mmCIF file of N, CA and C in Angstrom:
data_model
loop_
_atom_site.group_PDB
_atom_site.id
_atom_site.type_symbol
_atom_site.label_atom_id
_atom_site.label_comp_id
_atom_site.label_asym_id
_atom_site.label_seq_id
_atom_site.Cartn_x
_atom_site.Cartn_y
_atom_site.Cartn_z
ATOM 1 N N MET A 796 0.828 -1.183 0.000
ATOM 2 C CA MET A 796 0.000 0.000 0.000
ATOM 3 C C MET A 796 0.871 1.244 0.000
ATOM 4 N N SER A 797 0.316 2.287 -0.558
ATOM 5 C CA SER A 797 1.102 3.507 -0.613
ATOM 6 C C SER A 797 1.073 4.275 0.694
ATOM 7 N N SER A 798 0.154 3.943 1.574
ATOM 8 C CA SER A 798 0.118 4.585 2.882
ATOM 9 C C SER A 798 -0.193 3.526 3.932
ATOM 10 N N ARG A 799 0.039 3.872 5.169
ATOM 11 C CA ARG A 799 -0.136 2.898 6.240
ATOM 12 C C ARG A 799 -1.568 2.382 6.328
ATOM 13 N N TYR A 800 -2.531 3.233 6.086
ATOM 14 C CA TYR A 800 -3.923 2.836 6.225
ATOM 15 C C TYR A 800 -4.695 2.833 4.919
ATOM 16 N N GLY A 801 -4.050 3.020 3.771
ATOM 17 C CA GLY A 801 -4.748 2.976 2.489
ATOM 18 C C GLY A 801 -5.919 3.932 2.457
ATOM 19 N N SER A 802 -7.105 3.403 2.197
ATOM 20 C CA SER A 802 -8.287 4.251 2.071
ATOM 21 C C SER A 802 -8.663 4.921 3.385
ATOM 22 N N HIS A 803 -8.307 4.331 4.520
ATOM 23 C CA HIS A 803 -8.634 4.954 5.800
ATOM 24 C C HIS A 803 -7.923 6.280 5.990
ATOM 25 N N ALA A 804 -6.752 6.423 5.414
ATOM 26 C CA ALA A 804 -6.013 7.681 5.546
ATOM 27 C C ALA A 804 -6.540 8.738 4.583
ATOM 28 N N ARG A 805 -7.333 8.307 3.596
ATOM 29 C CA ARG A 805 -7.824 9.234 2.575
ATOM 30 C C ARG A 805 -9.301 8.986 2.274
ATOM 31 N N PRO A 806 -10.184 9.280 3.220
ATOM 32 C CA PRO A 806 -11.597 8.967 3.005
ATOM 33 C C PRO A 806 -12.230 9.746 1.853
ATOM 34 N N ALA A 807 -11.722 10.920 1.532
ATOM 35 C CA ALA A 807 -12.321 11.723 0.472
ATOM 36 C C ALA A 807 -11.877 11.294 -0.928
ATOM 37 N N HIS A 808 -10.875 10.430 -1.007
ATOM 38 C CA HIS A 808 -10.408 9.955 -2.309
ATOM 39 C C HIS A 808 -11.545 9.207 -3.014
ATOM 40 N N PRO A 809 -11.704 9.370 -4.324
ATOM 41 C CA PRO A 809 -12.787 8.664 -5.029
ATOM 42 C C PRO A 809 -12.446 7.191 -5.267
ATOM 43 N N TRP A 810 -12.463 6.406 -4.205
ATOM 44 C CA TRP A 810 -12.068 5.006 -4.276
ATOM 45 C C TRP A 810 -13.013 4.184 -5.143
ATOM 46 N N THR A 811 -12.426 3.257 -5.880
ATOM 47 C CA THR A 811 -13.149 2.225 -6.611
ATOM 48 C C THR A 811 -12.529 0.895 -6.204
ATOM 49 N N VAL A 812 -13.199 -0.190 -6.507
ATOM 50 C CA VAL A 812 -12.626 -1.496 -6.190
ATOM 51 C C VAL A 812 -11.324 -1.680 -6.971
ATOM 52 N N THR A 813 -11.294 -1.190 -8.209
ATOM 53 C CA THR A 813 -10.074 -1.285 -9.018
ATOM 54 C C THR A 813 -8.923 -0.534 -8.358
ATOM 55 N N ALA A 814 -9.190 0.671 -7.868
ATOM 56 C CA ALA A 814 -8.142 1.463 -7.209
ATOM 57 C C ALA A 814 -7.688 0.803 -5.912
ATOM 58 N N LEU A 815 -8.627 0.269 -5.142
ATOM 59 C CA LEU A 815 -8.258 -0.421 -3.907
ATOM 60 C C LEU A 815 -7.422 -1.663 -4.212
ATOM 61 N N ALA A 816 -7.800 -2.385 -5.250
ATOM 62 C CA ALA A 816 -7.036 -3.570 -5.642
ATOM 63 C C ALA A 816 -5.616 -3.183 -6.031
ATOM 64 N N ALA A 817 -5.471 -2.086 -6.750
ATOM 65 C CA ALA A 817 -4.139 -1.620 -7.129
ATOM 66 C C ALA A 817 -3.320 -1.255 -5.896
ATOM 67 N N GLU A 818 -3.958 -0.671 -4.887
ATOM 68 C CA GLU A 818 -3.269 -0.300 -3.646
ATOM 69 C C GLU A 818 -2.649 -1.517 -2.964
ATOM 70 N N VAL A 819 -3.338 -2.639 -3.029
ATOM 71 C CA VAL A 819 -2.852 -3.831 -2.326
ATOM 72 C C VAL A 819 -2.201 -4.854 -3.247
ATOM 73 N N GLY A 820 -2.134 -4.541 -4.533
ATOM 74 C CA GLY A 820 -1.470 -5.432 -5.473
ATOM 75 C C GLY A 820 -2.241 -6.706 -5.774
ATOM 76 N N ALA A 821 -3.552 -6.592 -5.869
ATOM 77 C CA ALA A 821 -4.397 -7.747 -6.175
ATOM 78 C C ALA A 821 -5.285 -7.419 -7.364
ATOM 79 N N SER A 822 -5.864 -8.450 -7.946
ATOM 80 C CA SER A 822 -6.839 -8.193 -9.005
ATOM 81 C C SER A 822 -8.126 -7.691 -8.365
ATOM 82 N N ARG A 823 -8.942 -7.033 -9.167
ATOM 83 C CA ARG A 823 -10.210 -6.501 -8.679
ATOM 84 C C ARG A 823 -11.081 -7.642 -8.135
ATOM 85 N N ALA A 824 -11.194 -8.710 -8.906
ATOM 86 C CA ALA A 824 -12.043 -9.841 -8.502
ATOM 87 C C ALA A 824 -11.515 -10.508 -7.232
ATOM 88 N N ALA A 825 -10.201 -10.684 -7.160
ATOM 89 C CA ALA A 825 -9.618 -11.330 -5.973
ATOM 90 C C ALA A 825 -9.828 -10.467 -4.737
ATOM 91 N N LEU A 826 -9.630 -9.164 -4.876
ATOM 92 C CA LEU A 826 -9.846 -8.281 -3.729
ATOM 93 C C LEU A 826 -11.304 -8.336 -3.279
ATOM 94 N N ALA A 827 -12.223 -8.200 -4.212
ATOM 95 C CA ALA A 827 -13.644 -8.202 -3.853
ATOM 96 C C ALA A 827 -14.038 -9.503 -3.166
ATOM 97 N N ARG A 828 -13.581 -10.612 -3.701
ATOM 98 C CA ARG A 828 -13.913 -11.920 -3.122
ATOM 99 C C ARG A 828 -13.319 -12.075 -1.720
ATOM 100 N N ARG A 829 -12.043 -11.792 -1.583
ATOM 101 C CA ARG A 829 -11.358 -11.970 -0.292
ATOM 102 C C ARG A 829 -11.882 -10.979 0.746
ATOM 103 N N PHE A 830 -12.059 -9.732 0.341
ATOM 104 C CA PHE A 830 -12.556 -8.702 1.249
ATOM 105 C C PHE A 830 -13.929 -9.102 1.791
ATOM 106 N N THR A 831 -14.815 -9.501 0.885
ATOM 107 C CA THR A 831 -16.166 -9.886 1.300
ATOM 108 C C THR A 831 -16.128 -11.083 2.239
ATOM 109 N N ALA A 832 -15.272 -12.040 1.956
ATOM 110 C CA ALA A 832 -15.154 -13.222 2.818
ATOM 111 C C ALA A 832 -14.645 -12.852 4.210
ATOM 112 N N LEU A 833 -13.694 -11.935 4.284
ATOM 113 C CA LEU A 833 -13.090 -11.570 5.571
ATOM 114 C C LEU A 833 -13.916 -10.558 6.364
ATOM 115 N N VAL A 834 -14.500 -9.597 5.672
ATOM 116 C CA VAL A 834 -15.179 -8.486 6.343
ATOM 117 C C VAL A 834 -16.691 -8.709 6.435
ATOM 118 N N GLY A 835 -17.230 -9.473 5.509
ATOM 119 C CA GLY A 835 -18.659 -9.747 5.548
ATOM 120 C C GLY A 835 -19.498 -8.854 4.666
ATOM 121 N N GLU A 836 -18.875 -7.962 3.958
ATOM 122 C CA GLU A 836 -19.572 -7.110 2.999
ATOM 123 C C GLU A 836 -18.587 -6.692 1.916
ATOM 124 N N PRO A 837 -19.086 -6.336 0.730
ATOM 125 C CA PRO A 837 -18.193 -5.924 -0.358
ATOM 126 C C PRO A 837 -17.431 -4.643 -0.010
ATOM 127 N N PRO A 838 -16.298 -4.424 -0.675
ATOM 128 C CA PRO A 838 -15.495 -3.230 -0.379
ATOM 129 C C PRO A 838 -16.269 -1.918 -0.512
ATOM 130 N N THR A 839 -17.112 -1.791 -1.515
ATOM 131 C CA THR A 839 -17.836 -0.526 -1.696
ATOM 132 C C THR A 839 -18.854 -0.296 -0.583
ATOM 133 N N ALA A 840 -19.510 -1.351 -0.122
ATOM 134 C CA ALA A 840 -20.451 -1.206 1.001
ATOM 135 C C ALA A 840 -19.698 -0.824 2.268
ATOM 136 N N TYR A 841 -18.565 -1.476 2.501
ATOM 137 C CA TYR A 841 -17.743 -1.141 3.659
ATOM 138 C C TYR A 841 -17.312 0.325 3.601
ATOM 139 N N LEU A 842 -16.866 0.763 2.432
ATOM 140 C CA LEU A 842 -16.420 2.151 2.276
ATOM 141 C C LEU A 842 -17.550 3.122 2.591
ATOM 142 N N THR A 843 -18.739 2.830 2.095
ATOM 143 C CA THR A 843 -19.893 3.687 2.392
ATOM 144 C C THR A 843 -20.158 3.729 3.893
ATOM 145 N N HIS A 844 -20.218 2.556 4.537
ATOM 146 C CA HIS A 844 -20.486 2.523 5.980
ATOM 147 C C HIS A 844 -19.384 3.224 6.768
ATOM 148 N N TRP A 845 -18.142 3.035 6.355
ATOM 149 C CA TRP A 845 -17.038 3.680 7.062
ATOM 150 C C TRP A 845 -17.103 5.193 6.904
ATOM 151 N N ARG A 846 -17.349 5.670 5.682
ATOM 152 C CA ARG A 846 -17.457 7.117 5.465
ATOM 153 C C ARG A 846 -18.592 7.713 6.289
ATOM 154 N N LEU A 847 -19.711 7.008 6.368
ATOM 155 C CA LEU A 847 -20.842 7.530 7.141
ATOM 156 C C LEU A 847 -20.590 7.466 8.639
ATOM 157 N N ALA A 848 -19.844 6.481 9.106
ATOM 158 C CA ALA A 848 -19.459 6.438 10.523
ATOM 159 C C ALA A 848 -18.519 7.599 10.836
ATOM 160 N N LEU A 849 -17.603 7.873 9.932
ATOM 161 C CA LEU A 849 -16.704 9.011 10.094
ATOM 162 C C LEU A 849 -17.496 10.318 10.070
ATOM 163 N N ALA A 850 -18.452 10.413 9.149
ATOM 164 C CA ALA A 850 -19.300 11.615 9.092
ATOM 165 C C ALA A 850 -20.055 11.797 10.406
ATOM 166 N N ALA A 851 -20.578 10.710 10.965
ATOM 167 C CA ALA A 851 -21.295 10.802 12.239
ATOM 168 C C ALA A 851 -20.382 11.341 13.330
ATOM 169 N N ASP A 852 -19.145 10.860 13.371
ATOM 170 C CA ASP A 852 -18.183 11.380 14.349
ATOM 171 C C ASP A 852 -17.939 12.869 14.127
ATOM 172 N N LEU A 853 -17.740 13.259 12.872
ATOM 173 C CA LEU A 853 -17.455 14.664 12.553
ATOM 174 C C LEU A 853 -18.649 15.569 12.833
ATOM 175 N N LEU A 854 -19.853 15.064 12.663
ATOM 176 C CA LEU A 854 -21.049 15.870 12.911
ATOM 177 C C LEU A 854 -21.189 16.265 14.378
ATOM 178 N N ARG A 855 -20.492 15.582 15.260
ATOM 179 C CA ARG A 855 -20.527 15.940 16.681
ATOM 180 C C ARG A 855 -19.766 17.237 16.956
ATOM 181 N N ASP A 856 -18.949 17.672 15.995
ATOM 182 C CA ASP A 856 -18.178 18.912 16.139
ATOM 183 C C ASP A 856 -18.992 20.064 15.551
ATOM 184 N N PRO A 857 -19.553 20.923 16.395
ATOM 185 C CA PRO A 857 -20.402 22.006 15.881
ATOM 186 C C PRO A 857 -19.631 23.036 15.053
ATOM 187 N N ALA A 858 -18.321 23.019 15.129
ATOM 188 C CA ALA A 858 -17.533 23.967 14.344
ATOM 189 C C ALA A 858 -17.456 23.564 12.872
ATOM 190 N N LEU A 859 -17.744 22.298 12.575
ATOM 191 C CA LEU A 859 -17.697 21.827 11.188
ATOM 192 C C LEU A 859 -19.071 21.968 10.543
ATOM 193 N N THR A 860 -19.104 22.570 9.370
ATOM 194 C CA THR A 860 -20.368 22.662 8.638
ATOM 195 C C THR A 860 -20.656 21.317 7.971
ATOM 196 N N ILE A 861 -21.895 21.107 7.628
ATOM 197 C CA ILE A 861 -22.250 19.868 6.941
ATOM 198 C C ILE A 861 -21.554 19.792 5.573
ATOM 199 N N PRO A 862 -21.453 20.891 4.810
ATOM 200 C CA PRO A 862 -20.665 20.808 3.568
ATOM 201 C C PRO A 862 -19.204 20.414 3.823
ATOM 202 N N ALA A 863 -18.613 20.896 4.909
ATOM 203 C CA ALA A 863 -17.227 20.526 5.235
ATOM 204 C C ALA A 863 -17.134 19.044 5.582
ATOM 205 N N VAL A 864 -18.093 18.544 6.319
ATOM 206 C CA VAL A 864 -18.115 17.122 6.657
ATOM 207 C C VAL A 864 -18.250 16.300 5.378
ATOM 208 N N ALA A 865 -19.149 16.713 4.493
ATOM 209 C CA ALA A 865 -19.345 15.992 3.223
ATOM 210 C C ALA A 865 -18.034 15.908 2.448
ATOM 211 N N ARG A 866 -17.333 17.011 2.334
ATOM 212 C CA ARG A 866 -16.042 17.024 1.611
ATOM 213 C C ARG A 866 -15.021 16.113 2.287
ATOM 214 N N GLN A 867 -14.947 16.167 3.602
ATOM 215 C CA GLN A 867 -13.938 15.372 4.330
ATOM 216 C C GLN A 867 -14.138 13.877 4.186
ATOM 217 N N VAL A 868 -15.380 13.454 3.988
ATOM 218 C CA VAL A 868 -15.639 12.016 3.898
ATOM 219 C C VAL A 868 -15.901 11.541 2.475
ATOM 220 N N GLY A 869 -15.704 12.414 1.494
ATOM 221 C CA GLY A 869 -15.746 11.977 0.106
ATOM 222 C C GLY A 869 -17.053 12.136 -0.635
ATOM 223 N N TYR A 870 -17.942 12.962 -0.121
ATOM 224 C CA TYR A 870 -19.185 13.228 -0.840
ATOM 225 C C TYR A 870 -19.067 14.570 -1.539
ATOM 226 N N GLY A 871 -19.532 14.633 -2.777
ATOM 227 C CA GLY A 871 -19.377 15.828 -3.599
ATOM 228 C C GLY A 871 -20.256 16.989 -3.196
ATOM 229 N N SER A 872 -21.256 16.715 -2.396
ATOM 230 C CA SER A 872 -22.159 17.786 -1.971
ATOM 231 C C SER A 872 -22.820 17.397 -0.659
ATOM 232 N N PRO A 873 -23.332 18.393 0.064
ATOM 233 C CA PRO A 873 -24.083 18.077 1.286
ATOM 234 C C PRO A 873 -25.329 17.243 0.962
ATOM 235 N N PHE A 874 -25.925 17.477 -0.206
ATOM 236 C CA PHE A 874 -27.108 16.704 -0.602
ATOM 237 C C PHE A 874 -26.763 15.224 -0.748
ATOM 238 N N ALA A 875 -25.638 14.932 -1.416
ATOM 239 C CA ALA A 875 -25.217 13.534 -1.600
ATOM 240 C C ALA A 875 -24.962 12.875 -0.243
ATOM 241 N N LEU A 876 -24.306 13.591 0.669
ATOM 242 C CA LEU A 876 -24.088 13.056 2.014
ATOM 243 C C LEU A 876 -25.422 12.809 2.698
ATOM 244 N N SER A 877 -26.330 13.761 2.584
ATOM 245 C CA SER A 877 -27.622 13.648 3.249
ATOM 246 C C SER A 877 -28.408 12.435 2.760
ATOM 247 N N VAL A 878 -28.420 12.212 1.454
ATOM 248 C CA VAL A 878 -29.148 11.068 0.897
ATOM 249 C C VAL A 878 -28.559 9.760 1.438
ATOM 250 N N ALA A 879 -27.240 9.622 1.389
ATOM 251 C CA ALA A 879 -26.592 8.395 1.869
ATOM 252 C C ALA A 879 -26.765 8.238 3.375
ATOM 253 N N PHE A 880 -26.578 9.307 4.113
ATOM 254 C CA PHE A 880 -26.674 9.262 5.570
ATOM 255 C C PHE A 880 -28.080 8.840 5.996
ATOM 256 N N LYS A 881 -29.081 9.445 5.368
ATOM 257 C CA LYS A 881 -30.457 9.125 5.732
ATOM 258 C C LYS A 881 -30.812 7.695 5.339
ATOM 259 N N ARG A 882 -30.327 7.230 4.174
ATOM 260 C CA ARG A 882 -30.599 5.872 3.726
ATOM 261 C C ARG A 882 -30.018 4.847 4.706
ATOM 262 N N VAL A 883 -28.805 5.088 5.186
ATOM 263 C CA VAL A 883 -28.125 4.117 6.044
ATOM 264 C C VAL A 883 -28.453 4.322 7.521
ATOM 265 N N ARG A 884 -28.505 5.565 7.956
ATOM 266 C CA ARG A 884 -28.675 5.845 9.388
ATOM 267 C C ARG A 884 -30.096 6.213 9.787
ATOM 268 N N GLY A 885 -30.963 6.448 8.796
ATOM 269 C CA GLY A 885 -32.364 6.718 9.091
ATOM 270 C C GLY A 885 -32.670 8.138 9.522
ATOM 271 N N VAL A 886 -31.697 9.011 9.444
ATOM 272 C CA VAL A 886 -31.876 10.398 9.850
ATOM 273 C C VAL A 886 -30.920 11.252 9.012
ATOM 274 N N SER A 887 -31.299 12.492 8.772
ATOM 275 C CA SER A 887 -30.426 13.388 8.011
ATOM 276 C C SER A 887 -29.209 13.769 8.851
ATOM 277 N N PRO A 888 -28.143 14.236 8.203
ATOM 278 C CA PRO A 888 -26.994 14.712 8.988
ATOM 279 C C PRO A 888 -27.380 15.799 9.997
ATOM 280 N N GLN A 889 -28.243 16.732 9.591
ATOM 281 C CA GLN A 889 -28.666 17.787 10.520
ATOM 282 C C GLN A 889 -29.481 17.201 11.664
ATOM 283 N N GLY A 890 -30.358 16.261 11.353
ATOM 284 C CA GLY A 890 -31.133 15.594 12.406
ATOM 285 C C GLY A 890 -30.237 14.837 13.368
ATOM 286 N N TYR A 891 -29.217 14.197 12.844
ATOM 287 C CA TYR A 891 -28.255 13.484 13.681
ATOM 288 C C TYR A 891 -27.516 14.466 14.575
ATOM 289 N N ARG A 892 -27.097 15.570 13.996
ATOM 290 C CA ARG A 892 -26.360 16.591 14.749
ATOM 291 C C ARG A 892 -27.225 17.200 15.849
ATOM 292 N N ASP A 893 -28.502 17.368 15.577
ATOM 293 C CA ASP A 893 -29.400 18.019 16.533
ATOM 294 C C ASP A 893 -29.801 17.130 17.707
ATOM 295 N N ARG A 894 -29.590 15.823 17.605
ATOM 296 C CA ARG A 894 -29.948 14.927 18.706
ATOM 297 C C ARG A 894 -29.009 15.138 19.882
ATOM 298 N N PRO A 895 -29.480 14.891 21.078
ATOM 299 C CA PRO A 895 -28.576 14.964 22.231
ATOM 300 C C PRO A 895 -27.449 13.941 22.080
ATOM 301 N N ALA A 896 -26.284 14.275 22.581
ATOM 302 C CA ALA A 896 -25.110 13.400 22.454
ATOM 303 C C ALA A 896 -25.341 12.025 23.081
ATOM 304 N N ASP A 897 -26.196 11.951 24.094
ATOM 305 C CA ASP A 897 -26.422 10.665 24.758
ATOM 306 C C ASP A 897 -27.622 9.901 24.184
ATOM 307 N N ALA A 898 -28.220 10.414 23.100
ATOM 308 C CA ALA A 898 -29.351 9.720 22.475
ATOM 309 C C ALA A 898 -28.857 8.432 21.829
ATOM 310 N N PRO A 899 -29.656 7.367 21.908
ATOM 311 C CA PRO A 899 -29.236 6.110 21.275
ATOM 312 C C PRO A 899 -29.166 6.271 19.765
ATOM 313 N N ASP A 900 -28.201 5.616 19.172
ATOM 314 C CA ASP A 900 -28.003 5.667 17.732
ATOM 315 C C ASP A 900 -28.757 4.497 17.112
ATOM 316 N N GLU A 901 -29.754 4.794 16.285
ATOM 317 C CA GLU A 901 -30.549 3.739 15.666
ATOM 318 C C GLU A 901 -29.702 2.828 14.785
ATOM 319 N N SER A 902 -28.561 3.313 14.348
ATOM 320 C CA SER A 902 -27.693 2.498 13.496
ATOM 321 C C SER A 902 -26.506 1.990 14.311
ATOM 322 N N ALA A 903 -26.770 1.582 15.542
ATOM 323 C CA ALA A 903 -25.693 1.177 16.460
ATOM 324 C C ALA A 903 -24.915 -0.030 15.972
ATOM 325 N N GLU A 904 -25.441 -0.754 14.968
ATOM 326 C CA GLU A 904 -24.685 -1.894 14.475
ATOM 327 C C GLU A 904 -23.425 -1.445 13.742
ATOM 328 N N LEU A 905 -23.354 -0.187 13.376
ATOM 329 C CA LEU A 905 -22.164 0.333 12.718
ATOM 330 C C LEU A 905 -21.153 0.759 13.772
ATOM 331 N N PRO A 906 -19.913 0.296 13.669
ATOM 332 C CA PRO A 906 -18.913 0.730 14.638
ATOM 333 C C PRO A 906 -18.535 2.172 14.403
ATOM 334 N N PRO A 907 -18.068 2.876 15.434
ATOM 335 C CA PRO A 907 -17.585 4.243 15.228
ATOM 336 C C PRO A 907 -16.423 4.232 14.262
ATOM 337 N N ALA A 908 -16.235 5.327 13.563
ATOM 338 C CA ALA A 908 -15.158 5.411 12.561
ATOM 339 C C ALA A 908 -13.815 5.063 13.160
ATOM 340 N N SER A 909 -13.568 5.453 14.397
ATOM 341 C CA SER A 909 -12.268 5.187 15.014
ATOM 342 C C SER A 909 -12.009 3.686 15.153
ATOM 343 N N ALA A 910 -13.053 2.892 15.271
ATOM 344 C CA ALA A 910 -12.882 1.440 15.395
ATOM 345 C C ALA A 910 -12.546 0.801 14.060
ATOM 346 N N LEU A 911 -12.805 1.503 12.970
ATOM 347 C CA LEU A 911 -12.568 0.951 11.642
ATOM 348 C C LEU A 911 -11.178 1.257 11.130
ATOM 349 N N MET A 912 -10.422 2.047 11.831
ATOM 350 C CA MET A 912 -9.086 2.416 11.366
ATOM 351 C C MET A 912 -8.044 1.482 11.904
#
């Protein structure tokens, strides 16, 4: 890999399975097969869940705007982040941000971004 954490060090990079395979020196098919077998989901699904877990962590910082969070985690617009966030987490980024910090997370099956690094 070109960096210690590959895609984890660069969440905003426009990763594809082909690019990830190149990072680890494997074929696209071999990476997808092995990754899915080891992690339990395809690389692109994992990347989406990881980016959204990272976004959830970043949304706890009131100094960061939602457009800034979207850029940091690889979404081209706040709208794109909002659509993905709501689809996976069941609430918009703003709705997530507005909840009390101790409110239960309906998507608790997703580990925090820090656990994925």
